[in-house]
């Protein structure tokens, strides 16, 4: 595999607060059997060619959680290289418009505080994001 360049994917993620408790946010556990199986991450997914970040995030959350979201401002951006790919990860503030999150594309869902998230095994690309969230470095999350 020498000389091979890992492909780069742009991934958008939602910081989705619980409708009744703005201190807890939705995280999902990846399905078993796939890449980074059973690790935790923020909901979202890959941006397809020709798609905006906002459209991709709304589509992914509709497909994987069965919810409609309002996508707000960009809160965080980072890059992580795994052995098989490089991830450009962008986190957006979101608000639930309709539906109740269901784990259609995930093993499990939980609404947790950033401190509670720190006890879970997260995907490596999400760890700097989580550290900034726990430390309060994202400013106003609304």
Short mmCIF file of N, CA and C in Angstrom, two decimals:
data_model
loop_
_atom_site.label_atom_id
_atom_site.label_comp_id
_atom_site.label_asym_id
_atom_site.label_seq_id
_atom_site.Cartn_x
_atom_site.Cartn_y
_atom_site.Cartn_z
N UNK A 1 0.81 -1.21 0.00
CA UNK A 1 0.00 0.00 0.00
C UNK A 1 0.84 1.26 0.00
N UNK A 2 2.12 1.17 -0.15
CA UNK A 2 2.95 2.36 -0.17
C UNK A 2 2.60 3.22 -1.38
N UNK A 3 2.67 4.51 -1.18
CA UNK A 3 2.39 5.42 -2.26
C UNK A 3 0.92 5.73 -2.45
N UNK A 4 0.04 5.03 -1.76
CA UNK A 4 -1.39 5.30 -1.90
C UNK A 4 -1.80 6.47 -1.02
N UNK A 5 -2.55 7.37 -1.56
CA UNK A 5 -3.02 8.51 -0.80
C UNK A 5 -4.43 8.20 -0.31
N UNK A 6 -4.65 8.37 0.98
CA UNK A 6 -5.99 8.13 1.53
C UNK A 6 -6.97 9.13 0.94
N UNK A 7 -8.15 8.65 0.58
CA UNK A 7 -9.16 9.57 0.05
C UNK A 7 -9.66 10.49 1.15
N UNK A 8 -10.13 11.65 0.75
CA UNK A 8 -10.64 12.64 1.70
C UNK A 8 -12.15 12.73 1.57
N UNK A 9 -12.84 12.70 2.70
CA UNK A 9 -14.29 12.87 2.69
C UNK A 9 -14.64 14.03 3.61
N UNK A 10 -15.63 14.81 3.18
CA UNK A 10 -16.15 15.89 4.02
C UNK A 10 -17.35 15.32 4.76
N UNK A 11 -17.31 15.44 6.07
CA UNK A 11 -18.36 14.91 6.93
C UNK A 11 -18.95 16.06 7.74
N UNK A 12 -20.26 16.14 7.74
CA UNK A 12 -20.95 17.16 8.52
C UNK A 12 -21.63 16.48 9.71
N UNK A 13 -21.61 17.17 10.84
CA UNK A 13 -22.18 16.61 12.06
C UNK A 13 -23.08 17.64 12.72
N UNK A 14 -24.07 17.11 13.45
CA UNK A 14 -25.06 17.95 14.12
C UNK A 14 -24.80 18.01 15.62
N UNK A 15 -24.77 19.23 16.15
CA UNK A 15 -24.83 19.40 17.59
C UNK A 15 -26.31 19.66 17.88
N UNK A 16 -27.01 18.59 18.23
CA UNK A 16 -28.47 18.63 18.37
C UNK A 16 -28.85 18.56 19.84
N UNK A 17 -29.30 19.69 20.41
CA UNK A 17 -29.69 19.68 21.82
C UNK A 17 -31.02 18.96 22.03
N UNK A 18 -31.17 18.38 23.23
CA UNK A 18 -32.44 17.77 23.62
C UNK A 18 -33.49 18.89 23.64
N UNK A 19 -34.70 18.63 23.11
CA UNK A 19 -35.72 19.69 23.05
C UNK A 19 -36.08 20.30 24.41
N UNK A 20 -35.96 19.53 25.50
CA UNK A 20 -36.32 20.06 26.81
C UNK A 20 -35.12 20.31 27.73
N UNK A 21 -33.91 19.97 27.28
CA UNK A 21 -32.72 20.16 28.11
C UNK A 21 -31.54 20.51 27.22
N UNK A 22 -31.30 21.80 27.06
CA UNK A 22 -30.27 22.29 26.16
C UNK A 22 -28.84 21.97 26.59
N UNK A 23 -28.67 21.34 27.76
CA UNK A 23 -27.31 20.97 28.20
C UNK A 23 -26.92 19.58 27.72
N UNK A 24 -27.89 18.85 27.13
CA UNK A 24 -27.61 17.50 26.63
C UNK A 24 -27.76 17.48 25.11
N UNK A 25 -26.85 16.76 24.45
CA UNK A 25 -26.81 16.72 22.99
C UNK A 25 -26.84 15.27 22.52
N UNK A 26 -27.37 15.07 21.30
CA UNK A 26 -27.50 13.73 20.76
C UNK A 26 -26.17 13.21 20.23
N UNK A 27 -25.82 11.99 20.64
CA UNK A 27 -24.68 11.25 20.09
C UNK A 27 -25.18 9.88 19.69
N UNK A 28 -24.47 9.27 18.74
CA UNK A 28 -24.89 7.95 18.26
C UNK A 28 -23.71 7.00 18.24
N UNK A 29 -24.04 5.72 18.44
CA UNK A 29 -23.03 4.67 18.41
C UNK A 29 -23.07 4.01 17.04
N UNK A 30 -21.90 3.89 16.42
CA UNK A 30 -21.81 3.29 15.08
C UNK A 30 -22.23 1.83 15.12
N UNK A 31 -22.72 1.37 13.98
CA UNK A 31 -23.17 -0.01 13.87
C UNK A 31 -22.00 -0.99 14.00
N UNK A 32 -22.27 -2.20 14.52
CA UNK A 32 -21.21 -3.21 14.56
C UNK A 32 -20.89 -3.69 13.15
N UNK A 33 -19.67 -4.16 12.96
CA UNK A 33 -19.32 -4.76 11.68
C UNK A 33 -18.74 -3.82 10.64
N UNK A 34 -18.92 -2.51 10.80
CA UNK A 34 -18.39 -1.56 9.82
C UNK A 34 -17.10 -0.95 10.31
N UNK A 35 -16.65 0.09 9.60
CA UNK A 35 -15.45 0.79 10.04
C UNK A 35 -15.75 1.53 11.34
N UNK A 36 -14.80 1.54 12.23
CA UNK A 36 -14.93 2.18 13.54
C UNK A 36 -16.19 1.72 14.28
N UNK A 37 -16.43 0.41 14.20
CA UNK A 37 -17.63 -0.21 14.77
C UNK A 37 -17.78 0.09 16.26
N UNK A 38 -19.00 0.43 16.64
CA UNK A 38 -19.43 0.65 18.02
C UNK A 38 -18.79 1.85 18.70
N UNK A 39 -18.03 2.65 17.96
CA UNK A 39 -17.54 3.91 18.54
C UNK A 39 -18.66 4.94 18.46
N UNK A 40 -18.56 5.97 19.29
CA UNK A 40 -19.57 7.02 19.34
C UNK A 40 -19.15 8.19 18.47
N UNK A 41 -20.15 8.94 18.00
CA UNK A 41 -19.92 10.11 17.16
C UNK A 41 -21.15 11.01 17.22
N UNK A 42 -21.00 12.20 16.67
CA UNK A 42 -22.14 13.10 16.53
C UNK A 42 -22.89 12.70 15.26
N UNK A 43 -24.22 12.80 15.25
CA UNK A 43 -24.97 12.39 14.05
C UNK A 43 -24.63 13.24 12.84
N UNK A 44 -24.70 12.63 11.68
CA UNK A 44 -24.41 13.32 10.43
C UNK A 44 -23.91 12.33 9.41
N UNK A 45 -23.10 12.81 8.48
CA UNK A 45 -22.57 11.92 7.47
C UNK A 45 -21.85 12.67 6.37
N UNK A 46 -21.57 11.93 5.30
CA UNK A 46 -20.78 12.45 4.18
C UNK A 46 -21.56 13.45 3.33
N UNK A 47 -20.83 14.46 2.86
CA UNK A 47 -21.38 15.43 1.90
C UNK A 47 -21.16 14.84 0.51
N UNK A 48 -22.24 14.69 -0.25
CA UNK A 48 -22.16 14.15 -1.61
C UNK A 48 -21.77 15.26 -2.59
N UNK A 49 -21.17 14.89 -3.74
CA UNK A 49 -20.81 15.91 -4.74
C UNK A 49 -22.01 16.78 -5.12
N UNK A 50 -21.79 18.09 -5.17
CA UNK A 50 -22.84 19.03 -5.54
C UNK A 50 -23.79 19.40 -4.41
N UNK A 51 -23.59 18.83 -3.23
CA UNK A 51 -24.47 19.08 -2.09
C UNK A 51 -23.83 20.11 -1.15
N UNK A 52 -24.63 20.98 -0.57
CA UNK A 52 -24.10 21.90 0.44
C UNK A 52 -23.99 21.14 1.77
N UNK A 53 -23.18 21.68 2.68
CA UNK A 53 -23.08 21.08 4.01
C UNK A 53 -24.45 20.99 4.67
N UNK A 54 -25.21 22.07 4.60
CA UNK A 54 -26.51 22.13 5.27
C UNK A 54 -27.47 21.10 4.69
N UNK A 55 -27.50 20.97 3.35
CA UNK A 55 -28.39 19.99 2.71
C UNK A 55 -27.97 18.57 3.07
N UNK A 56 -26.66 18.32 3.11
CA UNK A 56 -26.16 16.98 3.46
C UNK A 56 -26.53 16.63 4.90
N UNK A 57 -26.39 17.58 5.80
CA UNK A 57 -26.69 17.31 7.21
C UNK A 57 -28.19 17.04 7.39
N UNK A 58 -29.02 17.84 6.75
CA UNK A 58 -30.47 17.62 6.84
C UNK A 58 -30.83 16.24 6.26
N UNK A 59 -30.24 15.89 5.12
CA UNK A 59 -30.53 14.60 4.48
C UNK A 59 -30.08 13.43 5.35
N UNK A 60 -28.85 13.49 5.83
CA UNK A 60 -28.32 12.40 6.66
C UNK A 60 -29.18 12.19 7.91
N UNK A 61 -29.58 13.27 8.57
CA UNK A 61 -30.38 13.13 9.79
C UNK A 61 -31.80 12.64 9.48
N UNK A 62 -32.31 13.00 8.31
CA UNK A 62 -33.62 12.48 7.89
C UNK A 62 -33.51 10.97 7.64
N UNK A 63 -32.45 10.55 6.93
CA UNK A 63 -32.28 9.13 6.59
C UNK A 63 -31.91 8.27 7.78
N UNK A 64 -31.04 8.77 8.66
CA UNK A 64 -30.51 7.93 9.74
C UNK A 64 -31.23 8.08 11.06
N UNK A 65 -31.94 9.20 11.26
CA UNK A 65 -32.62 9.44 12.54
C UNK A 65 -34.13 9.65 12.39
N UNK A 66 -34.61 9.84 11.15
CA UNK A 66 -36.02 10.12 10.88
C UNK A 66 -36.49 11.41 11.54
N UNK A 67 -35.65 12.45 11.44
CA UNK A 67 -36.00 13.76 11.99
C UNK A 67 -35.76 14.85 10.95
N UNK A 68 -36.46 15.96 11.11
CA UNK A 68 -36.20 17.16 10.30
C UNK A 68 -35.46 18.15 11.20
N UNK A 69 -34.37 18.71 10.66
CA UNK A 69 -33.55 19.65 11.42
C UNK A 69 -33.51 21.01 10.77
N UNK A 70 -33.32 22.02 11.59
CA UNK A 70 -32.93 23.34 11.11
C UNK A 70 -31.43 23.42 11.36
N UNK A 71 -30.67 23.67 10.31
CA UNK A 71 -29.22 23.74 10.43
C UNK A 71 -28.80 25.19 10.59
N UNK A 72 -28.08 25.46 11.66
CA UNK A 72 -27.63 26.81 11.96
C UNK A 72 -26.18 27.04 11.56
N UNK A 73 -25.47 27.79 12.39
CA UNK A 73 -24.11 28.20 12.04
C UNK A 73 -23.08 27.10 12.29
N UNK A 74 -21.97 27.23 11.59
CA UNK A 74 -20.84 26.31 11.79
C UNK A 74 -20.20 26.62 13.13
N UNK A 75 -19.98 25.58 13.95
CA UNK A 75 -19.42 25.74 15.28
C UNK A 75 -17.96 25.31 15.37
N UNK A 76 -17.56 24.34 14.54
CA UNK A 76 -16.23 23.74 14.69
C UNK A 76 -15.85 23.06 13.39
N UNK A 77 -14.56 23.04 13.10
CA UNK A 77 -14.07 22.34 11.91
C UNK A 77 -12.70 21.74 12.22
N UNK A 78 -12.48 20.52 11.77
CA UNK A 78 -11.20 19.86 12.01
C UNK A 78 -10.94 18.81 10.95
N UNK A 79 -9.75 18.22 11.03
CA UNK A 79 -9.34 17.23 10.03
C UNK A 79 -8.61 16.11 10.76
N UNK A 80 -8.92 14.87 10.37
CA UNK A 80 -8.25 13.72 10.98
C UNK A 80 -7.96 12.68 9.89
N UNK A 81 -6.75 12.13 9.92
CA UNK A 81 -6.39 11.11 8.95
C UNK A 81 -6.35 9.75 9.63
N UNK A 82 -7.22 8.87 9.16
CA UNK A 82 -7.23 7.46 9.56
C UNK A 82 -6.35 6.72 8.55
N UNK A 83 -6.02 5.45 8.80
CA UNK A 83 -5.24 4.69 7.82
C UNK A 83 -5.94 4.58 6.45
N UNK A 84 -7.29 4.55 6.45
CA UNK A 84 -8.03 4.33 5.21
C UNK A 84 -8.62 5.59 4.59
N UNK A 85 -8.73 6.69 5.32
CA UNK A 85 -9.26 7.92 4.75
C UNK A 85 -8.96 9.11 5.64
N UNK A 86 -9.06 10.30 5.04
CA UNK A 86 -8.94 11.55 5.77
C UNK A 86 -10.33 12.14 5.88
N UNK A 87 -10.69 12.57 7.08
CA UNK A 87 -12.01 13.14 7.33
C UNK A 87 -11.87 14.63 7.60
N UNK A 88 -12.59 15.43 6.82
CA UNK A 88 -12.77 16.85 7.13
C UNK A 88 -14.10 16.92 7.85
N UNK A 89 -14.08 17.18 9.15
CA UNK A 89 -15.28 17.14 9.97
C UNK A 89 -15.73 18.55 10.31
N UNK A 90 -17.00 18.85 10.07
CA UNK A 90 -17.56 20.16 10.36
C UNK A 90 -18.80 19.97 11.23
N UNK A 91 -18.84 20.66 12.36
CA UNK A 91 -19.97 20.58 13.29
C UNK A 91 -20.84 21.82 13.15
N UNK A 92 -22.15 21.60 13.06
CA UNK A 92 -23.12 22.68 12.94
C UNK A 92 -24.09 22.67 14.11
N UNK A 93 -24.48 23.87 14.53
CA UNK A 93 -25.57 23.99 15.50
C UNK A 93 -26.85 23.59 14.76
N UNK A 94 -27.69 22.79 15.41
CA UNK A 94 -28.95 22.38 14.79
C UNK A 94 -30.07 22.46 15.81
N UNK A 95 -31.28 22.42 15.28
CA UNK A 95 -32.48 22.41 16.13
C UNK A 95 -33.46 21.42 15.53
N UNK A 96 -34.07 20.62 16.39
CA UNK A 96 -35.06 19.65 15.97
C UNK A 96 -36.33 20.38 15.54
N UNK A 97 -36.77 20.14 14.30
CA UNK A 97 -37.99 20.76 13.79
C UNK A 97 -39.16 19.79 13.92
N UNK A 98 -38.94 18.53 13.56
CA UNK A 98 -40.00 17.53 13.72
C UNK A 98 -39.41 16.14 13.82
N UNK A 99 -40.18 15.26 14.45
CA UNK A 99 -39.76 13.88 14.61
C UNK A 99 -39.05 13.66 15.94
N UNK A 100 -38.90 12.40 16.29
CA UNK A 100 -38.14 12.00 17.47
C UNK A 100 -37.03 11.09 16.99
N UNK A 101 -35.78 11.38 17.34
CA UNK A 101 -34.67 10.59 16.80
C UNK A 101 -34.82 9.09 17.04
N UNK A 102 -34.64 8.32 15.97
CA UNK A 102 -34.68 6.86 16.02
C UNK A 102 -33.35 6.35 15.46
N UNK A 103 -32.81 5.26 16.00
CA UNK A 103 -31.51 4.75 15.55
C UNK A 103 -31.60 3.92 14.26
N UNK A 104 -32.04 4.56 13.15
CA UNK A 104 -32.17 3.84 11.88
C UNK A 104 -30.81 3.49 11.30
N UNK A 105 -29.82 4.37 11.49
CA UNK A 105 -28.49 4.14 10.95
C UNK A 105 -27.44 4.06 12.04
N UNK A 106 -27.87 3.73 13.26
CA UNK A 106 -26.95 3.67 14.39
C UNK A 106 -27.31 2.49 15.28
N UNK A 107 -26.36 2.08 16.09
CA UNK A 107 -26.58 0.98 17.04
C UNK A 107 -27.37 1.49 18.25
N UNK A 108 -27.07 2.74 18.69
CA UNK A 108 -27.73 3.32 19.85
C UNK A 108 -27.65 4.84 19.76
N UNK A 109 -28.59 5.50 20.44
CA UNK A 109 -28.63 6.95 20.53
C UNK A 109 -28.70 7.34 22.00
N UNK A 110 -28.05 8.45 22.35
CA UNK A 110 -28.17 8.97 23.72
C UNK A 110 -28.07 10.49 23.68
N UNK A 111 -28.85 11.14 24.55
CA UNK A 111 -28.69 12.57 24.79
C UNK A 111 -27.83 12.69 26.04
N UNK A 112 -26.63 13.29 25.91
CA UNK A 112 -25.69 13.38 27.02
C UNK A 112 -25.11 14.79 27.13
N UNK A 113 -24.62 15.11 28.32
CA UNK A 113 -23.88 16.36 28.48
C UNK A 113 -22.48 16.12 27.91
N UNK A 114 -21.77 17.17 27.54
CA UNK A 114 -20.40 16.99 27.06
C UNK A 114 -19.52 16.21 28.06
N UNK A 115 -19.69 16.47 29.35
CA UNK A 115 -18.90 15.74 30.36
C UNK A 115 -19.22 14.25 30.33
N UNK A 116 -20.48 13.89 30.18
CA UNK A 116 -20.87 12.47 30.11
C UNK A 116 -20.31 11.82 28.85
N UNK A 117 -20.24 12.58 27.76
CA UNK A 117 -19.70 12.04 26.50
C UNK A 117 -18.25 11.62 26.67
N UNK A 118 -17.51 12.33 27.54
CA UNK A 118 -16.11 12.05 27.75
C UNK A 118 -15.82 10.64 28.25
N UNK A 119 -16.83 9.97 28.80
CA UNK A 119 -16.65 8.61 29.32
C UNK A 119 -16.83 7.55 28.23
N UNK A 120 -17.28 7.95 27.04
CA UNK A 120 -17.55 6.99 25.96
C UNK A 120 -16.38 6.94 24.98
N UNK A 121 -16.19 5.79 24.33
CA UNK A 121 -15.17 5.70 23.28
C UNK A 121 -15.67 6.36 22.00
N UNK A 122 -15.10 7.51 21.65
CA UNK A 122 -15.51 8.26 20.45
C UNK A 122 -14.57 7.96 19.29
N UNK A 123 -15.06 8.16 18.07
CA UNK A 123 -14.22 8.09 16.88
C UNK A 123 -13.09 9.13 17.05
N UNK A 124 -11.90 8.78 16.57
CA UNK A 124 -10.74 9.66 16.74
C UNK A 124 -10.99 11.05 16.16
N UNK A 125 -11.68 11.15 15.04
CA UNK A 125 -11.93 12.45 14.41
C UNK A 125 -12.78 13.35 15.29
N UNK A 126 -13.62 12.75 16.15
CA UNK A 126 -14.52 13.52 17.02
C UNK A 126 -13.86 13.97 18.32
N UNK A 127 -12.72 13.41 18.68
CA UNK A 127 -12.13 13.69 19.99
C UNK A 127 -11.73 15.16 20.16
N UNK A 128 -11.05 15.82 19.20
CA UNK A 128 -10.74 17.25 19.40
C UNK A 128 -12.02 18.09 19.50
N UNK A 129 -13.03 17.75 18.73
CA UNK A 129 -14.32 18.44 18.78
C UNK A 129 -14.90 18.30 20.19
N UNK A 130 -14.91 17.07 20.71
CA UNK A 130 -15.46 16.80 22.04
C UNK A 130 -14.67 17.55 23.11
N UNK A 131 -13.34 17.58 22.98
CA UNK A 131 -12.51 18.31 23.95
C UNK A 131 -12.86 19.79 23.96
N UNK A 132 -13.06 20.38 22.78
CA UNK A 132 -13.43 21.80 22.71
C UNK A 132 -14.83 22.04 23.29
N UNK A 133 -15.73 21.10 23.06
CA UNK A 133 -17.09 21.21 23.59
C UNK A 133 -17.07 21.15 25.11
N UNK A 134 -16.34 20.19 25.67
CA UNK A 134 -16.25 20.03 27.14
C UNK A 134 -15.61 21.28 27.76
N UNK A 135 -14.59 21.83 27.09
CA UNK A 135 -13.87 22.99 27.63
C UNK A 135 -14.63 24.30 27.41
N UNK A 136 -15.77 24.26 26.72
CA UNK A 136 -16.55 25.47 26.48
C UNK A 136 -15.93 26.40 25.46
N UNK A 137 -15.11 25.86 24.54
CA UNK A 137 -14.41 26.70 23.56
C UNK A 137 -15.24 26.99 22.31
N UNK A 138 -16.51 26.62 22.29
CA UNK A 138 -17.34 26.88 21.10
C UNK A 138 -18.25 28.07 21.28
N UNK A 139 -18.15 28.73 22.41
CA UNK A 139 -18.98 29.92 22.64
C UNK A 139 -20.44 29.56 22.76
N UNK A 140 -21.30 30.48 22.34
CA UNK A 140 -22.74 30.28 22.40
C UNK A 140 -23.13 29.19 21.40
N UNK A 141 -23.77 28.14 21.88
CA UNK A 141 -24.10 27.00 21.02
C UNK A 141 -25.44 27.14 20.32
N UNK A 142 -26.17 28.19 20.62
CA UNK A 142 -27.50 28.36 20.01
C UNK A 142 -27.46 28.89 18.62
#
